[in-house]
mmCIF file of C-alpha atoms in Angstrom:
data_model
loop_
_atom_site.group_PDB
_atom_site.id
_atom_site.type_symbol
_atom_site.label_atom_id
_atom_site.label_comp_id
_atom_site.label_asym_id
_atom_site.label_seq_id
_atom_site.Cartn_x
_atom_site.Cartn_y
_atom_site.Cartn_z
ATOM 1 C CA ALA A 1 -60.344 -16.301 -88.736
ATOM 2 C CA ASN A 2 -59.859 -20.030 -88.502
ATOM 3 C CA SER A 3 -56.430 -19.653 -86.934
ATOM 4 C CA ARG A 4 -57.856 -17.217 -84.412
ATOM 5 C CA GLY A 5 -60.551 -19.684 -83.552
ATOM 6 C CA LYS A 6 -57.975 -22.341 -82.986
ATOM 7 C CA MET A 7 -55.988 -20.022 -80.708
ATOM 8 C CA ASP A 8 -59.105 -19.268 -78.677
ATOM 9 C CA ALA A 9 -59.979 -22.932 -78.407
ATOM 10 C CA THR A 10 -56.612 -24.012 -77.029
ATOM 11 C CA PRO A 11 -56.895 -22.252 -73.626
ATOM 12 C CA MET A 12 -60.378 -23.730 -73.187
ATOM 13 C CA VAL A 13 -58.993 -27.209 -73.728
ATOM 14 C CA GLU A 14 -56.176 -26.542 -71.253
ATOM 15 C CA GLU A 15 -58.621 -25.112 -68.708
ATOM 16 C CA LYS A 16 -60.879 -28.130 -69.109
ATOM 17 C CA SER A 17 -57.901 -30.453 -68.660
ATOM 18 C CA THR A 18 -56.908 -28.614 -65.483
ATOM 19 C CA ASP A 19 -60.459 -28.873 -64.152
ATOM 20 C CA GLU A 20 -60.497 -32.559 -64.925
ATOM 21 C CA VAL A 21 -57.199 -33.065 -63.106
ATOM 22 C CA VAL A 22 -58.473 -31.196 -60.051
ATOM 23 C CA HIS A 23 -61.758 -33.117 -60.188
ATOM 24 C CA THR A 24 -59.927 -36.431 -60.471
ATOM 25 C CA ARG A 25 -57.669 -35.592 -57.532
ATOM 26 C CA PHE A 26 -60.673 -34.605 -55.447
ATOM 27 C CA ILE A 27 -62.438 -37.856 -56.278
ATOM 28 C CA VAL A 28 -59.354 -39.950 -55.459
ATOM 29 C CA GLN A 29 -58.773 -38.141 -52.177
ATOM 30 C CA HIS A 30 -62.449 -38.340 -51.163
ATOM 31 C CA LEU A 31 -63.212 -41.746 -52.671
ATOM 32 C CA PRO A 32 -64.077 -43.414 -49.309
ATOM 33 C CA LEU A 33 -66.539 -40.633 -48.473
ATOM 34 C CA THR A 34 -68.028 -40.775 -51.974
ATOM 35 C CA THR A 35 -68.409 -44.540 -51.720
ATOM 36 C CA LEU A 36 -70.034 -44.207 -48.287
ATOM 37 C CA PHE A 37 -72.415 -41.588 -49.643
ATOM 38 C CA LYS A 38 -73.344 -43.910 -52.539
ATOM 39 C CA ARG A 39 -73.976 -46.773 -50.081
ATOM 40 C CA PHE A 40 -76.187 -44.454 -48.050
ATOM 41 C CA GLN A 41 -78.078 -43.404 -51.162
ATOM 42 C CA ASN A 42 -78.519 -47.060 -52.095
ATOM 43 C CA LEU A 43 -79.828 -47.840 -48.600
ATOM 44 C CA SER A 44 -82.219 -44.887 -48.733
ATOM 45 C CA LYS A 45 -83.422 -46.001 -52.152
ATOM 46 C CA HIS A 46 -84.194 -49.505 -50.874
ATOM 47 C CA LEU A 47 -85.912 -48.186 -47.761
ATOM 48 C CA THR A 48 -88.117 -45.775 -49.681
ATOM 49 C CA ASP A 49 -88.796 -48.089 -52.592
ATOM 50 C CA THR A 50 -91.935 -50.105 -51.969
ATOM 51 C CA LYS A 51 -90.781 -52.722 -54.431
ATOM 52 C CA SER A 52 -87.687 -53.576 -52.334
ATOM 53 C CA ASP A 53 -88.089 -56.479 -49.967
ATOM 54 C CA THR A 54 -86.660 -56.874 -46.481
ATOM 55 C CA GLU A 55 -83.717 -58.956 -47.695
ATOM 56 C CA ASP A 56 -82.600 -56.247 -50.141
ATOM 57 C CA CYS A 57 -82.929 -53.607 -47.420
ATOM 58 C CA GLU A 58 -80.929 -55.659 -44.923
ATOM 59 C CA LYS A 59 -78.285 -56.370 -47.551
ATOM 60 C CA ALA A 60 -78.004 -52.657 -48.401
ATOM 61 C CA TYR A 61 -77.977 -51.861 -44.675
ATOM 62 C CA HIS A 62 -75.109 -54.296 -43.933
ATOM 63 C CA ILE A 63 -73.150 -53.018 -46.928
ATOM 64 C CA PHE A 64 -73.632 -49.466 -45.646
ATOM 65 C CA LEU A 65 -72.537 -50.471 -42.105
ATOM 66 C CA ARG A 66 -69.468 -52.238 -43.493
ATOM 67 C CA GLU A 67 -68.593 -49.171 -45.559
ATOM 68 C CA LEU A 68 -69.231 -46.929 -42.543
ATOM 69 C CA ALA A 69 -66.942 -49.093 -40.376
ATOM 70 C CA THR A 70 -64.254 -48.910 -43.064
ATOM 71 C CA TYR A 71 -64.646 -45.140 -43.241
ATOM 72 C CA LYS A 72 -64.465 -44.868 -39.425
ATOM 73 C CA LEU A 73 -61.323 -47.019 -39.470
ATOM 74 C CA ASN A 74 -59.804 -44.753 -42.101
ATOM 75 C CA LEU A 75 -60.774 -41.724 -40.003
ATOM 76 C CA SER A 76 -59.143 -43.322 -36.946
ATOM 77 C CA LYS A 77 -55.993 -44.026 -38.945
ATOM 78 C CA ALA A 78 -56.012 -40.459 -40.231
ATOM 79 C CA ALA A 79 -56.511 -39.151 -36.686
ATOM 80 C CA VAL A 80 -53.609 -41.285 -35.442
ATOM 81 C CA ALA A 81 -51.450 -40.093 -38.331
ATOM 82 C CA LEU A 82 -52.466 -36.490 -37.661
ATOM 83 C CA ASN A 83 -51.763 -36.920 -33.960
ATOM 84 C CA THR A 84 -48.371 -38.409 -34.830
ATOM 85 C CA VAL A 85 -47.637 -35.497 -37.148
ATOM 86 C CA ASP A 86 -48.719 -33.048 -34.425
ATOM 87 C CA ARG A 87 -46.449 -34.760 -31.887
ATOM 88 C CA GLU A 88 -43.562 -34.816 -34.340
ATOM 89 C CA THR A 89 -44.192 -31.152 -35.171
ATOM 90 C CA GLU A 90 -44.255 -30.322 -31.465
ATOM 91 C CA MET A 91 -41.064 -32.309 -30.922
ATOM 92 C CA CYS A 92 -39.420 -30.567 -33.881
ATOM 93 C CA GLU A 93 -40.487 -27.186 -32.515
ATOM 94 C CA SER A 94 -39.203 -28.132 -29.071
ATOM 95 C CA SER A 95 -35.937 -29.352 -30.604
ATOM 96 C CA ARG A 96 -35.675 -26.149 -32.645
ATOM 97 C CA LYS A 97 -36.172 -24.019 -29.519
ATOM 98 C CA GLU A 98 -33.643 -26.132 -27.618
ATOM 99 C CA ILE A 99 -31.129 -25.764 -30.455
ATOM 100 C CA GLU A 100 -31.724 -22.000 -30.544
ATOM 101 C CA ARG A 101 -31.270 -21.869 -26.756
ATOM 102 C CA LYS A 102 -28.015 -23.823 -27.025
ATOM 103 C CA ILE A 103 -26.820 -21.594 -29.869
ATOM 104 C CA GLU A 104 -27.562 -18.483 -27.794
ATOM 105 C CA ALA A 105 -25.858 -20.013 -24.746
ATOM 106 C CA THR A 106 -22.858 -20.945 -26.909
ATOM 107 C CA ARG A 107 -22.699 -17.406 -28.291
ATOM 108 C CA LYS A 108 -22.762 -15.945 -24.773
ATOM 109 C CA GLU A 109 -20.116 -18.434 -23.651
ATOM 110 C CA LEU A 110 -17.999 -17.572 -26.697
ATOM 111 C CA THR A 111 -18.284 -13.845 -25.917
ATOM 112 C CA SER A 112 -17.347 -14.521 -22.285
ATOM 113 C CA LEU A 113 -14.381 -16.682 -23.361
ATOM 114 C CA LYS A 114 -13.194 -13.957 -25.742
ATOM 115 C CA GLU A 115 -13.336 -11.430 -22.898
ATOM 116 C CA GLU A 116 -11.465 -13.836 -20.617
ATOM 117 C CA LEU A 117 -8.872 -14.426 -23.353
ATOM 118 C CA THR A 118 -8.376 -10.677 -23.821
ATOM 119 C CA GLU A 119 -8.022 -10.192 -20.048
ATOM 120 C CA GLU A 120 -5.609 -13.141 -19.845
ATOM 121 C CA GLN A 121 -3.524 -11.697 -22.692
ATOM 122 C CA ILE A 122 -3.346 -8.351 -20.857
ATOM 123 C CA GLN A 123 -2.369 -10.097 -17.607
ATOM 124 C CA ARG A 124 0.233 -12.162 -19.466
ATOM 125 C CA SER A 125 1.671 -9.013 -21.040
ATOM 126 C CA HIS A 126 1.879 -7.417 -17.584
ATOM 127 C CA ARG A 127 3.553 -10.527 -16.169
ATOM 128 C CA GLU A 128 6.114 -10.503 -18.980
ATOM 129 C CA GLU A 129 6.817 -6.824 -18.263
ATOM 130 C CA TYR A 130 7.187 -7.599 -14.554
ATOM 131 C CA VAL A 131 9.580 -10.474 -15.322
ATOM 132 C CA ALA A 132 11.663 -8.239 -17.610
ATOM 133 C CA LEU A 133 11.803 -5.515 -14.941
ATOM 134 C CA ALA A 134 12.681 -8.094 -12.284
ATOM 135 C CA LYS A 135 15.563 -9.399 -14.431
ATOM 136 C CA LEU A 136 16.783 -5.844 -14.953
ATOM 137 C CA ILE A 137 16.521 -5.097 -11.238
ATOM 138 C CA ASN A 138 18.318 -8.335 -10.376
ATOM 139 C CA GLN A 139 21.206 -7.279 -12.617
ATOM 140 C CA LEU A 140 21.637 -4.106 -10.547
ATOM 141 C CA PRO A 141 23.564 -4.179 -7.249
ATOM 142 C CA THR A 142 21.611 -4.620 -4.061
ATOM 143 C CA ARG A 143 20.739 -1.701 -1.812
ATOM 144 C CA LYS A 144 23.331 -2.911 0.709
ATOM 145 C CA ASP A 145 26.063 -3.102 -1.929
ATOM 146 C CA THR A 146 25.117 0.300 -3.312
ATOM 147 C CA LYS A 147 25.159 1.849 0.181
ATOM 148 C CA GLY A 148 28.529 0.242 0.859
ATOM 149 C CA LYS A 149 29.936 1.695 -2.353
ATOM 150 C CA ILE A 150 28.469 5.114 -1.539
ATOM 151 C CA ASP A 151 29.995 4.983 1.956
ATOM 152 C CA ALA A 152 33.364 3.980 0.479
ATOM 153 C CA VAL A 153 33.224 6.824 -2.049
ATOM 154 C CA GLU A 154 32.236 9.279 0.696
ATOM 155 C CA LYS A 155 35.171 8.113 2.846
ATOM 156 C CA GLU A 156 37.508 8.379 -0.119
ATOM 157 C CA LEU A 157 36.169 11.870 -0.859
ATOM 158 C CA GLU A 158 36.598 12.847 2.785
ATOM 159 C CA ALA A 159 40.188 11.569 2.753
ATOM 160 C CA LEU A 160 40.886 13.476 -0.469
ATOM 161 C CA LEU A 161 39.414 16.649 1.027
ATOM 162 C CA LYS A 162 41.623 16.249 4.101
ATOM 163 C CA GLU A 163 44.630 15.589 1.893
ATOM 164 C CA GLN A 164 43.757 18.656 -0.180
ATOM 165 C CA GLU A 165 43.454 20.728 2.985
ATOM 166 C CA SER A 166 46.782 19.406 4.225
ATOM 167 C CA ILE A 167 48.452 20.184 0.892
ATOM 168 C CA GLU A 168 46.955 23.664 0.840
ATOM 169 C CA THR A 169 48.202 24.261 4.402
ATOM 170 C CA GLU A 170 51.634 22.995 3.435
ATOM 171 C CA MET A 171 51.644 25.163 0.310
ATOM 172 C CA THR A 172 50.648 28.196 2.350
ATOM 173 C CA GLU A 173 53.484 27.476 4.766
ATOM 174 C CA LYS A 174 55.953 27.033 1.930
ATOM 175 C CA ARG A 175 54.796 30.287 0.312
ATOM 176 C CA LYS A 176 55.401 32.045 3.588
ATOM 177 C CA GLN A 177 58.828 30.442 3.852
ATOM 178 C CA PHE A 178 59.707 31.429 0.276
ATOM 179 C CA ALA A 179 58.458 34.943 0.923
ATOM 180 C CA LEU A 180 60.626 35.156 4.032
ATOM 181 C CA PHE A 181 63.553 33.651 2.137
ATOM 182 C CA PHE A 182 63.278 36.155 -0.677
ATOM 183 C CA HIS A 183 62.812 38.968 1.817
ATOM 184 C CA SER A 184 65.954 37.874 3.691
ATOM 185 C CA LEU A 185 67.796 37.469 0.397
ATOM 186 C CA SER A 186 66.753 40.965 -0.604
ATOM 187 C CA LYS A 187 67.982 42.389 2.715
ATOM 188 C CA LEU A 188 71.216 40.485 2.360
ATOM 189 C CA GLN A 189 71.657 41.859 -1.148
ATOM 190 C CA GLU A 190 71.035 45.371 0.114
ATOM 191 C CA SER A 191 73.585 44.903 2.921
ATOM 192 C CA PHE A 192 76.088 43.496 0.478
ATOM 193 C CA ASP A 193 75.617 46.393 -1.874
ATOM 194 C CA ALA A 194 75.941 48.893 0.985
ATOM 195 C CA SER A 195 79.204 47.334 2.161
ATOM 196 C CA LYS A 196 80.807 47.946 -1.217
#
């Protein structure tokens, strides 16, 4: 039972410690306001207390005014700091938007450059094909040379055809002559045989 009691007591101690830490932080952060409130309470006490004389009231009043001026100064400093933070935050946000805009513009430019590069590669490939075809064409004879060769071949063919025709005519003539020769030889043989 004792051990259980100890276990139950430990969280309470921790919770109390946490509360104390939070309370201490609150006091430290709001110390100027707490001090000002105490000065105001002191002034009110002197003003409402019939035993307090004018000197004590004035002293408490001046202390309160001094504390109030200090608090106002701290508020002004805090306002300036807050304004500075707001400006810096605005500048950071503006810079962030500008960076995002530049990133987007860079991405678009990169996409455009990639498209241009692809198009340029296609054009370059076409140019290389054209150059290769041009070299191949330049290795071939010109139209004039080709026509000259064709004309020469046609003339040669025409001459060969004429020569063939002439040979065929001559062969026909020779066949006729041989036929006549053999016919005459046959007649001569018949006459020779008849004369025997």
